[in-house]
Amino acid sequence: MNEGLRIDRLTVYRQGRTLVCLDADIAPGEVLSVMGPSGVGKSSLVRAIGGFLSPGFATSGAVRLGGRDISALPPERRHIGVLFQDSLLFPHFSVSENILFALPPGGSRRDRCRRVAELLAPVGLKDLLDRDPATLSGGQQARVALMRVIAAAPRALLLDEPFSKLDADLRASVRSFVFDIVRERQLPTLLVTHDRADAEAAGGRVVELEAR
Amino acid sequence: MVNSRTTNIPLWVRIAPALTIAVLVGPVIAGLAGIALPAVGFAPLGGSSAFTLSAFARVTAEPGFFTSLWLAFWIGPVSALISLTLVTGFAAAAAGTRSFAFVAGLLRPVLALPHAAAAFGLVYLVSPSGFLLRLVSPELTGFSRPPDWLIVNDPMGLALLAGLVLKEAPYLFLALTSALQQADPRRADIARALGHSRMAAWLHGVFPAVYAQMRLPIMAVIVFSSSVVDMAMILGPATPPLLSLRILGWINDPDFSQKSLAAAALVFQLGASGAGLVVWLAGERLVSGMARRLAVSGIRLPGLPGVSMLARSGLVVVALVVLAGIGLVAVNSVAGIWRFPDALPRGLNLTVWAERAPELMNLTANTVLIGGLASLTALIAVMLCLENEYRSGITLSPRAKLVLYAPLLVPQIGFLPGLTVLLLRLGWDGSLLPVAFAHLVFVLPYTYLMLADPWNAFDTRYLDTARALGRSPDAALLTIRLPMLVGPILVAFALGFAVSVAQYLPTLLIGGGRVPTITTEAVALSSGGNRRLIGAYALVQSLLPFLGFALAAAVPALLWRDRRALRSGGVV
């Protein structure tokens, strides 16, 4: 069972000036949508929660996962999965190698491959295992990217405009694919988007950020 | 059907690629053909003309031949491996942090430095009478005279190895940073979010794509190291020296029978350089296989602070050693009496500078003339090639890139002697123009590599706008693209100039010893051991490329002082 994600008055500063601020509790399986025009600092918010802000940025406040403050931890120890608008599949790995890379260590090679197959089969991606990621369609790439995040067994999820590069007809299906998995795995999820339809499809609360 | 772009490209733009390719590949092929004949006994450059393979037997019987050959084989891959490790470790630990930009700034002047000057700096720093030992003598060492250690010119070739790394690491770092601009740093973020430590995430997620772009520069480095001449004279072992040095000796030997030795040894040189490349490619497969197995095992390598610190500091040490060396070169040129354990000279004077001023002026004039001619020609050729690529919509294939690297992937000592013979036959030798032409062969690739990215990244909608306002393509090129790209164009020119200034072997061979430049004379001084003289020559040699880059930075700043978007050297 997952615990919630608590964003405790998290404020991001750039060169000493406040850029963006958020205070929110996200329950397991809930999707909180953060909306706002471009340039308002949505991506910086995602990077702050994930732990990879660039130099020149600073934060105050805290990010708590299961009651524990993780804001001082490096990204690799936060157990928060991130999905960007590009799938960012590793181009030098096949689809299954991309998932194997994310899977926690342990088990024989054969064992691990079986787990990858088990992960991808129920979501209809099993046929793609040996493919070069560059040959996948946009929708397939987006699905594989999500399953790669899931393979690492995250305890929360950050979605940074993950649907904005998809064609309109694909967007709806990828959206429901993502939100089904979020609910099924009971992941507290923060979605950042400028598209109101995304927020509506997520079905959770919506926070509006305003331009400063 | 009308092709929208290829129509009406003027001839002077269309023929540029063919001419450029001819300059890049022609000398290499001609030079190699020139040696193939004497190697088997037919010697158009004189000497025995009997058709015989005995030269091979004679050259292998030369004392220490296989020691020279062995060094030529291993020093390429090993120096490349050390340099690549330093550069990759640093990038893995520091990509996206402030220290990355800091170190990049620190390495920029190092990159511009000629090999010979960097080598002299290393000598002044680490030799038994060098600065480091002076600092701790006699307090810690008890030495009142320089110890009898073979630190430079050591028989193993370690000093040469160190010198090569000092120059190659900055070069590979440049190759890495330019490849990094096309890599998506978020791949490392993704890998970290999946639980991999900072360095592991970068190595798994970003490096493979970056490395693919670094392969040709790395191969150029391997070939260069295996056949370097100027650095081998200054830092390399003496008995026996690196194979390339012995070849040069046989070529310059007045005894004609030695020429066939040189030709036979050249074949061995090509073999040693080639073997170095083969070993590298094999190692590449091995490492990439191991990395893939590690990645799919899902093992998360822990981020060890010690490793990260070490990885961050390696390149800084390289930069500091080179910069300290140049400082010492400068001090030596003005040093008065400077006895051994003294850390600093007793007094400073300008005696050497005053005595040698006329000669230094002459050499500088020669160097600047040759460098200016070669890099300006290269710049025009490259701009025409790039413009042709844009207008015809043809982009460079990977195979075409191989052509670009052709003169860098064959040892200089491998094809320049043959080229010299050829030019001699045509009566085109021993003067400035042929030397500038030989430099052009090596300047062209660097100029192209430097300018291609900014040229291609230029927002061509500016050109479309100019066309829509009634300008011809040529007018758009001259009045819009060139002025907006003046920064990158000048940097490419300065890099070409720096490459030309550093050339030793082409100047020596094609010039027939009759076209002295600051580089040939500085290297020639290395055996004499006159510290002050070497200091003055090496300092002038290192200042020339700097002046080029300083000019390249100053001109756009002045030209565009009222144009904010262009001041930093271009819109891209």
Coordinates of C-alpha atoms in Angstrom, one line a residue, chain B residues 130-519:
Chain B
G130 CA 62.1 21.9 -12.6
F131 CA 59.9 24.0 -10.5
L132 CA 58.2 21.3 -8.4
L133 CA 61.5 19.8 -7.2
R134 CA 62.9 23.3 -6.6
L135 CA 59.9 24.1 -4.4
V136 CA 60.7 21.2 -2.0
S137 CA 64.5 21.4 -2.3
P138 CA 66.6 21.4 -0.3
E139 CA 64.1 21.4 2.6
L140 CA 62.4 18.1 2.0
T141 CA 64.7 16.3 -0.4
G142 CA 68.1 17.5 0.7
F143 CA 69.1 18.1 -2.9
S144 CA 71.4 21.0 -3.6
R145 CA 71.9 19.9 -7.1
P146 CA 69.3 18.5 -9.5
P147 CA 69.1 14.7 -9.0
D148 CA 70.1 12.4 -11.8
W149 CA 66.6 11.2 -12.5
L150 CA 65.3 10.6 -16.0
I151 CA 61.8 12.1 -15.4
V152 CA 61.5 13.6 -18.9
N153 CA 62.9 11.6 -21.8
D154 CA 62.4 8.5 -19.7
P155 CA 63.0 5.2 -21.7
M156 CA 59.4 4.0 -20.9
G157 CA 57.9 7.1 -22.6
L158 CA 55.9 8.1 -19.6
A159 CA 56.7 11.8 -19.9
L160 CA 55.6 11.7 -23.5
L161 CA 52.4 9.9 -22.4
A162 CA 51.8 12.7 -19.8
G163 CA 52.5 15.4 -22.4
L164 CA 50.1 13.8 -24.9
V165 CA 47.3 13.6 -22.2
L166 CA 47.8 17.2 -21.3
K167 CA 46.9 18.2 -24.9
E168 CA 44.4 15.4 -25.8
A169 CA 42.2 15.6 -22.7
P170 CA 41.2 19.2 -23.5
Y171 CA 40.6 18.3 -27.1
L172 CA 38.4 15.3 -26.2
F173 CA 36.6 17.5 -23.7
L174 CA 35.8 19.9 -26.6
A175 CA 34.5 17.0 -28.6
L176 CA 32.4 15.8 -25.7
T177 CA 30.9 19.2 -25.0
S178 CA 29.9 19.7 -28.6
A179 CA 28.3 16.2 -28.6
L180 CA 26.7 17.0 -25.3
Q181 CA 24.8 19.9 -26.9
Q182 CA 22.8 17.4 -29.0
A183 CA 22.2 14.9 -26.1
D184 CA 19.2 15.3 -23.9
P185 CA 20.3 15.8 -20.3
R186 CA 16.9 14.7 -19.1
R187 CA 18.0 11.1 -20.0
A188 CA 20.3 11.4 -17.0
D189 CA 17.4 12.7 -14.9
I190 CA 15.3 9.8 -15.9
A191 CA 18.0 7.3 -15.0
R192 CA 18.4 9.0 -11.6
A193 CA 14.7 8.9 -11.0
L194 CA 15.0 5.2 -11.6
G195 CA 17.4 5.0 -8.8
H196 CA 20.8 5.3 -10.4
S197 CA 23.5 7.5 -8.8
R198 CA 24.6 10.7 -10.5
M199 CA 27.6 9.3 -12.3
A200 CA 26.0 6.0 -13.2
A201 CA 22.9 7.7 -14.5
W202 CA 25.0 9.9 -16.8
L203 CA 27.2 7.0 -18.0
H204 CA 24.3 4.8 -18.7
G205 CA 21.8 7.3 -20.0
V206 CA 23.8 10.0 -21.8
F207 CA 27.3 8.8 -22.5
P208 CA 26.6 6.2 -25.2
A209 CA 25.0 8.8 -27.5
V210 CA 27.9 11.2 -26.7
Y211 CA 30.6 8.6 -27.3
A212 CA 29.2 7.8 -30.8
Q213 CA 30.0 11.4 -31.7
M214 CA 33.5 11.2 -30.1
R215 CA 34.8 8.2 -32.0
L216 CA 36.4 10.0 -34.9
P217 CA 38.2 12.6 -32.6
I218 CA 39.4 9.7 -30.5
M219 CA 40.8 7.8 -33.5
A220 CA 42.5 11.0 -34.6
V221 CA 44.1 11.3 -31.2
I222 CA 45.3 7.7 -31.3
V223 CA 46.9 8.1 -34.7
F224 CA 48.4 11.5 -33.7
S225 CA 50.0 10.1 -30.5
S226 CA 51.4 7.1 -32.2
S227 CA 53.3 9.2 -34.7
V228 CA 53.9 12.5 -33.0
V229 CA 57.2 14.2 -33.7
D230 CA 57.6 17.5 -31.9
M231 CA 56.4 16.3 -28.5
A232 CA 58.5 13.1 -28.9
M233 CA 61.6 15.3 -29.4
I234 CA 61.0 17.3 -26.3
L235 CA 59.6 14.7 -23.9
G236 CA 60.1 11.3 -25.5
P237 CA 62.8 8.7 -24.9
A238 CA 66.2 9.2 -26.6
T239 CA 67.7 5.8 -27.1
P240 CA 65.8 4.5 -28.9
P241 CA 63.3 7.3 -29.7
L242 CA 59.7 7.0 -31.0
L243 CA 59.6 5.4 -34.5
S244 CA 58.4 8.7 -36.1
L245 CA 61.5 10.5 -34.9
R246 CA 63.8 7.8 -36.3
I247 CA 61.9 8.0 -39.6
L248 CA 62.5 11.7 -39.7
G249 CA 66.2 11.1 -39.0
W250 CA 66.5 8.6 -41.9
I251 CA 64.7 11.0 -44.2
N252 CA 67.0 13.8 -43.4
D253 CA 70.1 11.6 -43.5
P254 CA 72.4 12.8 -46.2
D255 CA 73.3 9.2 -46.9
F256 CA 70.9 8.2 -49.6
S257 CA 70.8 4.5 -48.7
Q258 CA 69.0 5.5 -45.5
K259 CA 66.0 6.7 -47.5
S260 CA 64.9 3.2 -48.2
L261 CA 65.1 2.5 -44.5
A262 CA 62.8 5.5 -43.9
A263 CA 60.3 4.1 -46.5
A264 CA 60.3 0.7 -45.0
A265 CA 59.9 2.1 -41.5
L266 CA 56.9 4.2 -42.7
V267 CA 55.1 1.0 -43.5
F268 CA 55.8 -0.2 -40.0
Q269 CA 54.5 3.1 -38.7
L270 CA 51.3 2.8 -40.6
G271 CA 51.0 -0.7 -39.2
A272 CA 51.6 0.5 -35.6
S273 CA 49.0 3.3 -35.8
G274 CA 46.5 0.9 -37.5
A275 CA 47.1 -1.7 -34.8
G276 CA 46.4 0.9 -32.2
L277 CA 43.1 1.7 -33.8
V278 CA 42.2 -2.0 -34.0
V279 CA 43.0 -2.5 -30.3
W280 CA 40.8 0.5 -29.5
L281 CA 37.9 -0.8 -31.5
A282 CA 38.2 -4.2 -29.9
G283 CA 38.2 -2.6 -26.4
E284 CA 35.2 -0.5 -27.4
R285 CA 33.2 -3.7 -28.1
L286 CA 34.3 -5.3 -24.9
V287 CA 33.4 -2.3 -22.7
S288 CA 30.1 -1.6 -24.4
G289 CA 29.1 -5.3 -23.9
M290 CA 30.0 -5.1 -20.2
A291 CA 28.2 -1.9 -19.7
R292 CA 25.1 -3.3 -21.4
R293 CA 25.2 -6.4 -19.1
L294 CA 25.5 -4.2 -16.1
A295 CA 22.6 -2.0 -17.2
V296 CA 20.2 -4.8 -17.8
S297 CA 21.1 -6.4 -14.5
G298 CA 19.5 -3.4 -12.8
I299 CA 22.4 -3.1 -10.4
R300 CA 22.5 0.4 -9.0
L301 CA 26.1 1.5 -8.5
P302 CA 26.4 3.5 -5.3
G303 CA 27.5 7.1 -5.7
L304 CA 30.8 7.3 -3.8
P305 CA 31.8 10.8 -2.9
G306 CA 35.5 9.9 -3.2
V307 CA 35.1 8.7 -6.8
S308 CA 33.1 11.8 -7.6
M309 CA 35.7 14.1 -6.1
L310 CA 38.5 12.3 -8.0
A311 CA 36.6 12.4 -11.3
R312 CA 36.0 16.1 -10.8
S313 CA 39.6 17.0 -10.1
G314 CA 41.4 15.1 -12.9
L315 CA 40.7 17.6 -15.6
V316 CA 41.4 20.5 -13.3
V317 CA 44.8 19.1 -12.6
V318 CA 45.4 18.8 -16.4
A319 CA 44.5 22.5 -16.9
L320 CA 46.5 23.7 -13.9
V321 CA 49.6 21.7 -15.0
V322 CA 49.5 23.2 -18.5
L323 CA 48.8 26.8 -17.3
A324 CA 51.6 26.5 -14.6
G325 CA 53.9 25.2 -17.4
I326 CA 53.2 28.2 -19.6
G327 CA 53.8 30.5 -16.6
L328 CA 57.2 28.9 -16.1
V329 CA 57.9 29.2 -19.8
A330 CA 57.3 32.9 -19.5
V331 CA 59.4 33.2 -16.3
N332 CA 62.3 31.3 -17.9
S333 CA 62.4 33.7 -20.8
V334 CA 63.2 36.6 -18.5
A335 CA 65.1 34.8 -15.8
G336 CA 68.5 36.0 -14.8
I337 CA 70.6 33.7 -12.6
W338 CA 68.5 30.8 -11.4
R339 CA 70.5 28.2 -9.5
F340 CA 69.0 24.9 -8.7
P341 CA 67.3 24.9 -5.3
D342 CA 66.1 28.5 -5.8
A343 CA 62.4 28.4 -6.4
L344 CA 62.6 31.7 -8.2
P345 CA 65.3 33.4 -10.3
R346 CA 67.5 35.9 -8.5
G347 CA 66.7 38.6 -11.0
L348 CA 64.7 39.3 -14.2
N349 CA 66.0 40.7 -17.4
L350 CA 65.0 41.1 -21.0
T351 CA 68.4 40.2 -22.5
V352 CA 67.2 37.3 -24.6
W353 CA 64.2 39.2 -25.8
A354 CA 66.4 42.1 -26.8
E355 CA 69.0 39.9 -28.5
R356 CA 66.5 37.8 -30.4
A357 CA 63.9 40.5 -31.2
P358 CA 64.7 40.7 -35.0
E359 CA 64.7 36.9 -35.4
L360 CA 61.5 36.5 -33.4
M361 CA 59.8 39.2 -35.5
N362 CA 60.8 37.4 -38.7
L363 CA 59.6 34.0 -37.4
T364 CA 56.4 35.6 -36.2
A365 CA 55.8 37.2 -39.6
N366 CA 56.4 33.8 -41.3
T367 CA 54.1 32.0 -38.9
V368 CA 51.3 34.6 -39.1
L369 CA 51.6 34.7 -42.9
I370 CA 51.3 30.9 -43.3
G371 CA 48.7 30.6 -40.6
G372 CA 46.6 33.5 -42.0
L373 CA 46.8 32.2 -45.5
A374 CA 45.9 28.6 -44.6
S375 CA 43.1 29.5 -42.2
L376 CA 41.5 32.1 -44.4
T377 CA 41.5 29.7 -47.4
A378 CA 40.0 27.0 -45.1
L379 CA 37.4 29.4 -43.8
I380 CA 36.2 30.4 -47.3
A381 CA 36.2 26.8 -48.5
V382 CA 34.2 25.7 -45.4
M383 CA 31.7 28.5 -45.7
L384 CA 31.1 27.7 -49.3
C385 CA 30.7 24.0 -48.5
L386 CA 28.2 24.8 -45.7
E387 CA 26.3 27.2 -47.9
N388 CA 26.1 24.5 -50.6
E389 CA 24.8 22.0 -48.1
Y390 CA 22.1 24.5 -47.1
R391 CA 21.1 25.5 -50.7
S392 CA 21.1 22.0 -52.0
G393 CA 19.5 20.5 -48.9
I394 CA 22.2 17.8 -48.8
T395 CA 23.6 17.2 -45.4
L396 CA 26.8 15.4 -44.6
S397 CA 26.6 11.7 -44.4
P398 CA 28.7 9.8 -41.8
R399 CA 31.0 8.6 -44.7
A400 CA 31.6 12.2 -45.7
K401 CA 32.7 12.9 -42.2
L402 CA 35.3 10.2 -42.6
V403 CA 36.7 12.2 -45.6
L404 CA 36.8 15.2 -43.4
Y405 CA 38.9 13.3 -40.9
A406 CA 41.1 11.6 -43.6
P407 CA 44.2 13.8 -43.0
L408 CA 43.9 13.2 -39.2
L409 CA 43.4 9.4 -39.4
V410 CA 46.7 8.8 -41.3
P411 CA 49.9 9.6 -39.5
Q412 CA 51.5 12.8 -40.7
I413 CA 54.9 11.1 -40.9
G414 CA 53.1 8.5 -43.0
F415 CA 52.1 10.6 -45.9
L416 CA 54.0 13.9 -45.7
P417 CA 57.3 12.5 -46.9
G418 CA 55.7 11.1 -50.0
L419 CA 53.9 14.4 -50.6
T420 CA 57.2 16.3 -50.2
V421 CA 58.8 14.1 -52.9
L422 CA 55.8 14.8 -55.1
L423 CA 55.9 18.5 -54.6
L424 CA 59.7 18.5 -55.1
R425 CA 59.2 16.8 -58.5
L426 CA 56.7 19.5 -59.4
G427 CA 59.2 22.1 -58.3
W428 CA 56.9 23.4 -55.6
D429 CA 58.8 23.2 -52.4
G430 CA 60.9 25.1 -50.0
S431 CA 58.7 28.2 -50.0
L432 CA 55.9 29.7 -48.0
L433 CA 53.0 28.9 -50.4
P434 CA 53.5 25.1 -50.4
V435 CA 53.9 25.1 -46.6
A436 CA 50.6 27.0 -46.3
F437 CA 49.0 24.5 -48.6
A438 CA 50.2 21.6 -46.4
H439 CA 48.8 23.4 -43.4
L440 CA 45.5 23.9 -45.1
V441 CA 45.1 20.1 -45.2
F442 CA 45.1 20.0 -41.4
V443 CA 43.3 23.3 -40.8
L444 CA 40.3 22.4 -43.0
P445 CA 38.8 19.6 -40.8
Y446 CA 39.0 21.7 -37.6
T447 CA 37.5 24.8 -39.3
Y448 CA 34.7 22.7 -40.7
L449 CA 34.0 21.0 -37.4
M450 CA 34.0 24.3 -35.6
L451 CA 31.7 26.2 -37.9
A452 CA 29.3 23.5 -39.0
D453 CA 27.1 23.5 -35.9
P454 CA 26.5 27.2 -35.6
W455 CA 26.0 27.5 -39.4
N456 CA 23.4 24.7 -39.4
A457 CA 21.7 25.9 -36.3
F458 CA 21.2 29.4 -37.8
D459 CA 17.5 30.2 -38.0
T460 CA 17.1 30.2 -41.8
R461 CA 13.8 32.1 -41.5
Y462 CA 16.0 35.2 -41.4
L463 CA 17.2 34.3 -44.9
D464 CA 13.6 33.5 -46.0
T465 CA 12.6 36.9 -44.7
A466 CA 15.4 38.6 -46.7
R467 CA 14.4 36.6 -49.8
A468 CA 10.8 37.7 -49.4
L469 CA 12.0 41.3 -49.2
G470 CA 13.5 40.8 -52.7
R471 CA 17.1 39.8 -51.9
S472 CA 19.0 37.1 -53.9
P473 CA 20.4 34.0 -52.1
D474 CA 23.9 35.5 -52.4
A475 CA 22.7 38.8 -51.0
A476 CA 21.0 37.1 -48.1
L477 CA 24.2 35.2 -47.4
L478 CA 26.4 38.3 -47.5
T479 CA 24.1 40.8 -45.8
I480 CA 22.2 38.5 -43.3
R481 CA 23.9 35.2 -42.5
L482 CA 27.6 36.3 -42.5
P483 CA 27.2 39.4 -40.3
M484 CA 25.0 37.5 -37.8
L485 CA 27.4 34.6 -37.7
V486 CA 30.5 36.8 -37.4
G487 CA 31.3 35.5 -33.9
P488 CA 31.4 31.8 -34.8
I489 CA 33.1 32.5 -38.1
L490 CA 35.9 34.3 -36.4
V491 CA 36.2 31.5 -33.8
A492 CA 36.6 29.0 -36.5
F493 CA 39.2 31.2 -38.2
A494 CA 41.1 31.5 -34.9
L495 CA 41.0 27.7 -34.3
G496 CA 42.3 27.2 -37.8
F497 CA 45.1 29.7 -37.2
A498 CA 46.0 27.9 -33.9
V499 CA 46.2 24.6 -35.7
S500 CA 48.5 26.1 -38.3
V501 CA 50.7 27.7 -35.7
A502 CA 51.2 24.4 -34.0
Q503 CA 52.2 22.5 -37.1
Y504 CA 55.8 21.2 -37.0
L505 CA 56.3 18.3 -39.4
P506 CA 54.5 19.8 -42.4
T507 CA 56.5 23.0 -42.1
L508 CA 59.7 21.1 -41.7
L509 CA 59.2 18.6 -44.6
I510 CA 57.3 20.6 -47.2
G511 CA 59.4 23.7 -46.4
G512 CA 62.5 21.6 -46.8
G513 CA 63.9 23.3 -43.7
R514 CA 64.0 26.6 -45.6
V515 CA 60.7 28.0 -44.2
P516 CA 61.4 28.6 -40.5
T517 CA 58.4 29.3 -38.2
I518 CA 58.3 30.0 -34.5
T519 CA 57.3 26.3 -34.0

